[in-house]
Amino acid sequence: MRTVAELALVLVLASAGAVATWKITGPPDRSVACDPATLPADEICLATVKAEWGDVLWIDARSAEDWKRDGLPGSIHITTMGSVSFDEQIADAMDEIAKGKRAVVYCNGVKCTLSKEVARQLREYQLLPEIKALHGGYDALKAAGMIKGSSPAS
Amino acid sequence: MRSVLPALFALCLPLAAAELHFETKLKELTVAPDATKVIAEFPFKNDSKETVDILEYTAGCSCITASINPSGKLKYEPGEGGIIRAEFELSALAGTVDKGIALRLTGDKPDEPSVSLVTRINIPVLVNVEPKTLTWSIGEEAKPKTVTLIMNHSEPIQVLSLSSADNRFTQELKTIEKGKKYEIVVTPKNTENVTMGVVHVETDCKLQRHRSQRIFMVVRNQPKTAAVQNP
């Protein structure tokens, strides 16, 4: 009985500490952690895109349904899923690709590998000056408030 | 307090990273040119002295269906093993494709799975287009450049037609060896402005995935990366 009481006391104290921390520092940071120093060469942090890359071509590598539902406004859709061949998708996006911007590919989140695969395949075409996969993908964009209801470029 | 400390220690035990031993974490598979599905299996065993929980297994895209055998078993005692099974939809791709599955085990942080399983799928390229993109720099002489098509199939594959939506480039088909090797010579009208174009190549390949090909042409400012150019 005494053990239970002691554990309850520890839990109450820990909870009080957590509430105090919330009050002092505000709600928890839900942004996707990203350290450029430890990132693989084919990925990029959202902070780096914003600070150093500026105006980029955003490429949504998720399914066409996901892109149409809540893709980043202004993004184009190129993926390695579905029934449309890769070069047909590139041909369909040539107007945007022709602008010659650096490109950032995103998919669902940290565990999604599709953006890296799409970026790798796109590099083989040498149509864009530089292509990276966004670390944290859609989750990072959402956490940064960049996904708003969606009106992606069609 | 003597009983509290061991209790706290026990609570912290699951935070230590667990480990499963996989025979391989990279599986390479070569499939038929018309394959639509591929299955890869990753056998594993708990070689540690602790129980290991698979907290989560996540496919790298919605084109993968991941499962565990024995079905639904997520807790593995020392010495126990199982198989992670991944089923892939291959869509319209040809060439080499990497598909991943991430596993989060006992002690892993939510966004840091400790196990990454990769299946490298080689889908034979029956119509090899090289290079995929022809590039000219602004101001460069508008001379012809060549793309080579080599058919890598047991049956001959013939080029039926070339088509392009714009007239800023002209293209000419040369048959080097009928059904085996072709050249497409592309010439820009000029290199004064930034321009992009596409040539659509239609073949008689019986497999839909390989039937249509595209060649891309670019006239651009000096690129930051090395461009693919013909001599």
XYZ file of C-alpha atoms in Angstrom:
385
model
C 0.000 0.000 0.000
C 2.859 2.265 0.894
C 4.521 1.611 -2.463
C 1.372 2.575 -4.312
C 1.115 5.774 -2.300
C 4.740 6.638 -3.050
C 4.276 5.978 -6.752
C 1.144 8.111 -6.745
C 3.115 10.898 -5.084
C 5.835 10.663 -7.747
C 3.223 10.777 -10.509
C 1.500 13.806 -8.950
C 4.816 15.649 -8.632
C 5.771 14.762 -12.219
C 2.395 15.931 -13.508
C 2.699 19.177 -11.580
C 6.132 19.701 -13.144
C 4.747 19.035 -16.619
C 1.903 21.517 -16.132
C 4.325 24.131 -14.805
C 6.583 23.605 -17.833
C 3.580 24.005 -20.173
C 2.592 27.253 -18.427
C 6.105 28.670 -18.591
C 7.277 27.550 -22.062
C 3.942 27.155 -23.849
C 2.580 24.157 -25.759
C 4.983 21.518 -27.064
C 6.812 22.141 -30.326
C 5.217 19.833 -32.893
C 7.561 20.783 -35.718
C 9.567 17.980 -37.294
C 13.090 17.932 -35.899
C 15.728 18.299 -38.581
C 19.458 18.746 -38.200
C 21.230 19.581 -41.495
C 24.498 18.303 -40.040
C 23.216 14.741 -39.711
C 20.899 14.666 -42.716
C 21.654 12.362 -45.682
C 22.877 14.246 -48.767
C 19.642 13.643 -50.686
C 17.423 15.256 -48.016
C 16.875 18.847 -46.958
C 15.342 20.524 -43.901
C 12.338 22.802 -44.386
C 14.217 25.573 -42.571
C 17.029 25.333 -45.138
C 14.559 25.489 -48.025
C 12.990 28.631 -46.566
C 16.244 30.334 -45.632
C 18.525 29.396 -48.523
C 16.558 28.017 -51.470
C 13.721 30.538 -51.601
C 11.406 30.045 -54.559
C 11.387 26.332 -55.355
C 9.353 23.866 -57.354
C 7.411 21.727 -54.873
C 6.736 18.164 -56.017
C 4.163 16.019 -54.221
C 5.131 12.346 -54.473
C 2.101 11.004 -52.622
C -0.883 9.469 -54.365
C -2.848 11.636 -56.796
C -5.803 11.527 -54.384
C -3.716 12.862 -51.500
C -2.242 15.606 -53.667
C -5.643 16.751 -54.902
C -7.033 16.690 -51.353
C -4.375 18.610 -49.461
C -1.285 19.120 -51.579
C 0.862 22.185 -51.076
C -0.576 25.095 -53.075
C 1.466 25.550 -56.260
C 2.905 22.043 -56.121
C 3.006 19.612 -59.027
C 2.424 15.877 -58.771
C 5.030 13.306 -59.793
C 5.160 9.881 -58.193
C 6.420 6.361 -58.721
C 3.005 4.933 -57.854
C -0.053 4.615 -60.060
C -0.557 3.743 -63.686
C 1.008 6.786 -65.369
C 4.601 6.311 -66.497
C 7.279 8.499 -64.950
C 8.259 10.282 -68.151
C 4.621 10.937 -69.027
C 4.233 12.706 -65.676
C 7.353 14.756 -66.392
C 6.032 15.685 -69.827
C 2.744 16.811 -68.257
C 4.661 19.049 -65.839
C 7.047 20.559 -68.382
C 5.602 24.086 -68.076
C 6.613 24.187 -64.413
C 9.866 22.284 -64.891
C 10.847 24.709 -67.656
C 11.111 27.500 -65.094
C 14.366 25.900 -64.009
C 13.909 26.250 -60.254
C 15.451 23.960 -57.706
C 12.982 21.258 -56.676
C 11.924 19.801 -53.323
C 10.000 16.523 -53.249
C 7.789 15.585 -50.314
C 5.718 12.598 -49.287
C 3.921 11.752 -46.046
C 6.446 12.058 -43.249
C 9.768 10.981 -41.776
C 9.130 7.291 -42.457
C 8.054 7.815 -46.054
C 10.706 6.882 -48.636
C 8.799 7.795 -51.765
C 10.146 11.361 -51.989
C 13.735 10.093 -52.050
C 12.853 7.599 -54.760
C 11.128 10.241 -56.891
C 14.044 12.657 -56.390
C 16.518 9.954 -57.432
C 14.559 9.108 -60.568
C 14.145 12.790 -61.477
C 17.879 13.430 -61.193
C 18.471 10.930 -63.989
C 16.625 13.247 -66.385
C 18.861 16.233 -65.525
C 16.028 18.670 -66.174
C 16.242 20.517 -62.869
C 19.326 22.169 -61.367
C 19.016 20.481 -57.955
C 16.503 18.105 -56.376
C 16.192 17.122 -52.709
C 13.675 15.189 -50.628
C 12.094 17.160 -47.793
C 12.885 15.655 -44.394
C 9.601 15.133 -42.569
C 7.596 15.613 -45.767
C 3.939 16.577 -45.457
C 4.138 16.451 -41.648
C 6.849 19.143 -41.678
C 4.875 21.323 -44.098
C 1.730 20.949 -42.018
C 3.545 21.737 -38.795
C 4.903 24.868 -40.450
C 1.383 25.972 -41.402
C 2.037 25.640 -45.121
C -0.857 23.255 -45.807
C -4.085 25.223 -45.774
C -7.146 23.506 -47.115
C -5.256 23.083 -50.378
C -5.575 24.522 -53.818
C -2.669 22.768 -55.522
C -1.757 23.601 -59.064
C -3.408 21.155 -61.388
C 11.529 4.989 -0.779
C 13.553 1.779 -1.161
C 10.685 0.253 -3.099
C 10.116 3.337 -5.262
C 13.557 3.380 -6.858
C 13.418 -0.199 -8.176
C 9.910 0.537 -9.435
C 11.118 3.617 -11.311
C 14.025 1.616 -12.715
C 11.582 -1.036 -13.925
C 9.490 1.662 -15.591
C 12.553 2.915 -17.451
C 13.575 -0.506 -18.783
C 11.357 -0.399 -21.877
C 13.083 2.825 -22.908
C 16.269 0.927 -23.749
C 16.484 0.297 -27.509
C 15.693 -3.284 -28.421
C 17.111 -5.212 -31.341
C 16.013 -7.843 -33.807
C 18.472 -9.678 -36.027
C 17.553 -9.704 -39.731
C 19.193 -12.083 -42.206
C 19.343 -9.084 -44.567
C 17.927 -5.574 -44.553
C 18.424 -5.078 -48.305
C 16.773 -7.487 -50.687
C 17.383 -7.266 -54.447
C 14.811 -8.774 -56.786
C 14.708 -8.890 -60.564
C 11.208 -9.307 -61.907
C 9.615 -10.057 -65.253
C 9.206 -7.062 -67.608
C 5.418 -7.225 -67.212
C 5.284 -8.016 -63.476
C 2.656 -6.044 -61.591
C 3.284 -7.339 -58.074
C 6.375 -8.366 -56.140
C 6.656 -9.984 -52.738
C 9.745 -9.671 -50.544
C 10.241 -11.437 -47.229
C 12.614 -10.417 -44.435
C 13.103 -13.191 -41.852
C 14.221 -12.060 -38.388
C 14.994 -13.446 -34.960
C 15.233 -12.004 -31.488
C 18.833 -12.880 -30.605
C 18.838 -10.698 -27.510
C 18.019 -11.683 -23.947
C 15.105 -9.260 -23.735
C 11.583 -9.345 -25.061
C 11.300 -7.128 -28.148
C 8.064 -5.427 -29.149
C 7.467 -4.245 -32.705
C 5.648 -1.042 -31.898
C 4.945 -0.088 -35.472
C 5.786 -1.106 -39.028
C 5.299 1.520 -41.701
C 5.441 1.139 -45.471
C 7.361 3.823 -47.347
C 4.407 4.414 -49.679
C 0.826 3.352 -50.200
C 2.036 1.063 -52.996
C 3.360 -1.351 -50.334
C 1.340 -3.702 -48.173
C 3.396 -4.755 -45.160
C 2.513 -7.634 -42.864
C 4.067 -9.844 -40.198
C 4.109 -13.614 -40.041
C 3.038 -15.100 -37.594
C 0.007 -12.974 -38.303
C -0.343 -10.018 -35.978
C 2.423 -11.130 -33.605
C 4.259 -8.072 -32.328
C 5.941 -9.370 -29.133
C 9.018 -11.577 -29.572
C 10.606 -13.436 -26.681
C 14.336 -14.279 -26.833
C 14.887 -16.933 -29.517
C 11.607 -16.297 -31.268
C 11.466 -15.155 -34.874
C 9.159 -14.171 -37.686
C 8.983 -12.702 -41.163
C 8.218 -9.191 -42.356
C 6.422 -9.532 -45.672
C 6.138 -6.707 -48.176
C 3.934 -6.781 -51.247
C 4.570 -4.118 -53.884
C 2.398 -2.743 -56.665
C 4.814 -1.987 -59.511
C 2.711 0.524 -61.465
C 4.181 1.826 -64.738
C 7.834 1.895 -63.705
C 10.821 0.295 -65.372
C 14.399 0.289 -64.146
C 15.618 0.118 -60.569
C 13.269 1.118 -57.774
C 13.917 1.135 -54.019
C 10.979 0.521 -51.694
C 11.261 0.737 -47.928
C 9.604 -0.416 -44.727
C 10.439 1.128 -41.341
C 10.124 -0.740 -38.043
C 9.903 0.942 -34.690
C 10.925 -1.312 -31.809
C 10.866 -1.083 -28.035
C 12.776 2.034 -26.997
C 12.683 3.773 -30.395
C 11.527 7.384 -30.507
C 8.263 8.003 -32.415
C 9.967 9.431 -35.509
C 13.139 7.377 -35.358
C 12.532 3.766 -36.341
C 15.656 1.704 -35.730
C 15.085 -0.786 -38.556
C 14.873 0.124 -42.217
C 14.176 -2.688 -44.693
C 14.795 -1.932 -48.352
C 13.690 -3.928 -51.372
C 15.556 -3.023 -54.556
C 13.408 -4.069 -57.478
C 14.968 -4.357 -60.918
C 12.341 -4.135 -63.627
C 13.975 -4.889 -66.992
C 14.116 -1.914 -69.351
C 13.075 -3.319 -72.716
C 13.503 -0.012 -74.549
C 16.657 1.683 -73.344
C 16.731 5.410 -74.179
C 20.107 7.061 -73.787
C 20.347 9.884 -72.936
C 16.875 10.701 -71.672
C 17.477 14.433 -72.071
C 19.316 16.431 -74.740
C 20.660 19.784 -73.592
C 21.898 22.901 -75.344
C 23.181 26.027 -73.629
C 21.882 29.453 -74.575
C 23.973 30.792 -77.467
C 25.500 27.413 -78.264
C 25.498 26.355 -81.916
C 22.113 24.774 -82.711
C 23.628 21.559 -83.972
C 21.898 18.150 -84.021
C 22.237 15.779 -81.062
C 21.409 12.100 -80.972
C 19.461 9.767 -78.705
C 20.010 6.029 -79.074
C 17.252 3.473 -78.514
C 18.390 -0.081 -77.861
C 15.794 -2.841 -77.580
C 16.614 -5.342 -74.838
C 14.000 -7.979 -75.544
C 13.887 -11.486 -76.962
C 11.483 -10.212 -79.631
C 12.205 -7.287 -81.965
C 10.634 -3.972 -80.992
C 10.089 -1.481 -83.764
C 9.672 2.266 -83.527
C 6.295 3.112 -85.056
C 6.253 6.883 -84.821
C 7.775 10.063 -83.437
C 5.624 13.016 -82.468
C 6.168 16.380 -80.835
C 3.723 19.092 -79.861
C 5.973 22.034 -80.702
C 7.985 23.122 -83.711
C 10.977 24.524 -81.840
C 12.808 21.263 -82.435
C 12.934 18.933 -85.411
C 13.491 15.213 -85.066
C 14.549 12.458 -87.446
C 14.423 8.686 -86.945
C 17.309 6.532 -88.176
C 17.044 2.742 -88.191
C 20.406 1.247 -87.321
C 19.174 -2.352 -86.979
C 15.474 -2.982 -87.462
C 13.772 -4.075 -84.238
C 17.031 -3.736 -82.296
C 18.623 -0.298 -82.504
C 17.481 3.162 -83.566
C 18.784 6.713 -83.398
C 16.732 9.864 -83.086
C 18.474 13.027 -84.200
C 17.062 16.227 -82.689
C 17.888 19.769 -83.761
C 16.680 22.979 -82.109
C 15.487 25.789 -84.392
C 17.720 28.127 -82.400
C 19.324 28.447 -78.980
C 18.460 32.086 -78.324
C 15.844 31.477 -75.622
C 15.177 29.054 -72.797
C 13.105 26.268 -74.322
C 11.949 22.784 -73.428
C 10.356 20.160 -75.614
C 9.284 16.533 -75.636
C 9.374 13.905 -78.365
C 6.945 11.041 -77.929
C 8.248 7.718 -79.269
C 5.684 5.013 -79.939
C 6.836 1.416 -80.369
C 5.095 -1.865 -81.135
C 6.193 -3.468 -77.849
C 3.434 -5.787 -76.669
C 3.969 -4.840 -73.033
C 2.153 -1.623 -72.167
C 4.756 -0.524 -69.601
C 7.473 -0.305 -72.267
C 5.478 0.738 -75.340
C 5.718 4.542 -75.122
C 8.910 6.487 -74.491
C 9.724 10.168 -74.232
C 12.805 12.183 -75.034
C 13.258 15.577 -73.402
C 15.037 18.551 -74.948
C 16.232 21.627 -73.102
C 17.807 24.894 -74.166
C 18.846 26.675 -70.989
C 21.300 28.913 -69.250
C 24.502 27.316 -68.060
C 23.216 24.573 -65.695
C 24.502 24.168 -62.160
C 24.891 20.429 -62.665
C 26.576 18.703 -65.571
C 24.192 18.241 -68.456
C 23.878 15.103 -70.513
C 25.201 15.940 -73.940
C 26.158 14.023 -76.965
C 29.605 14.486 -78.381
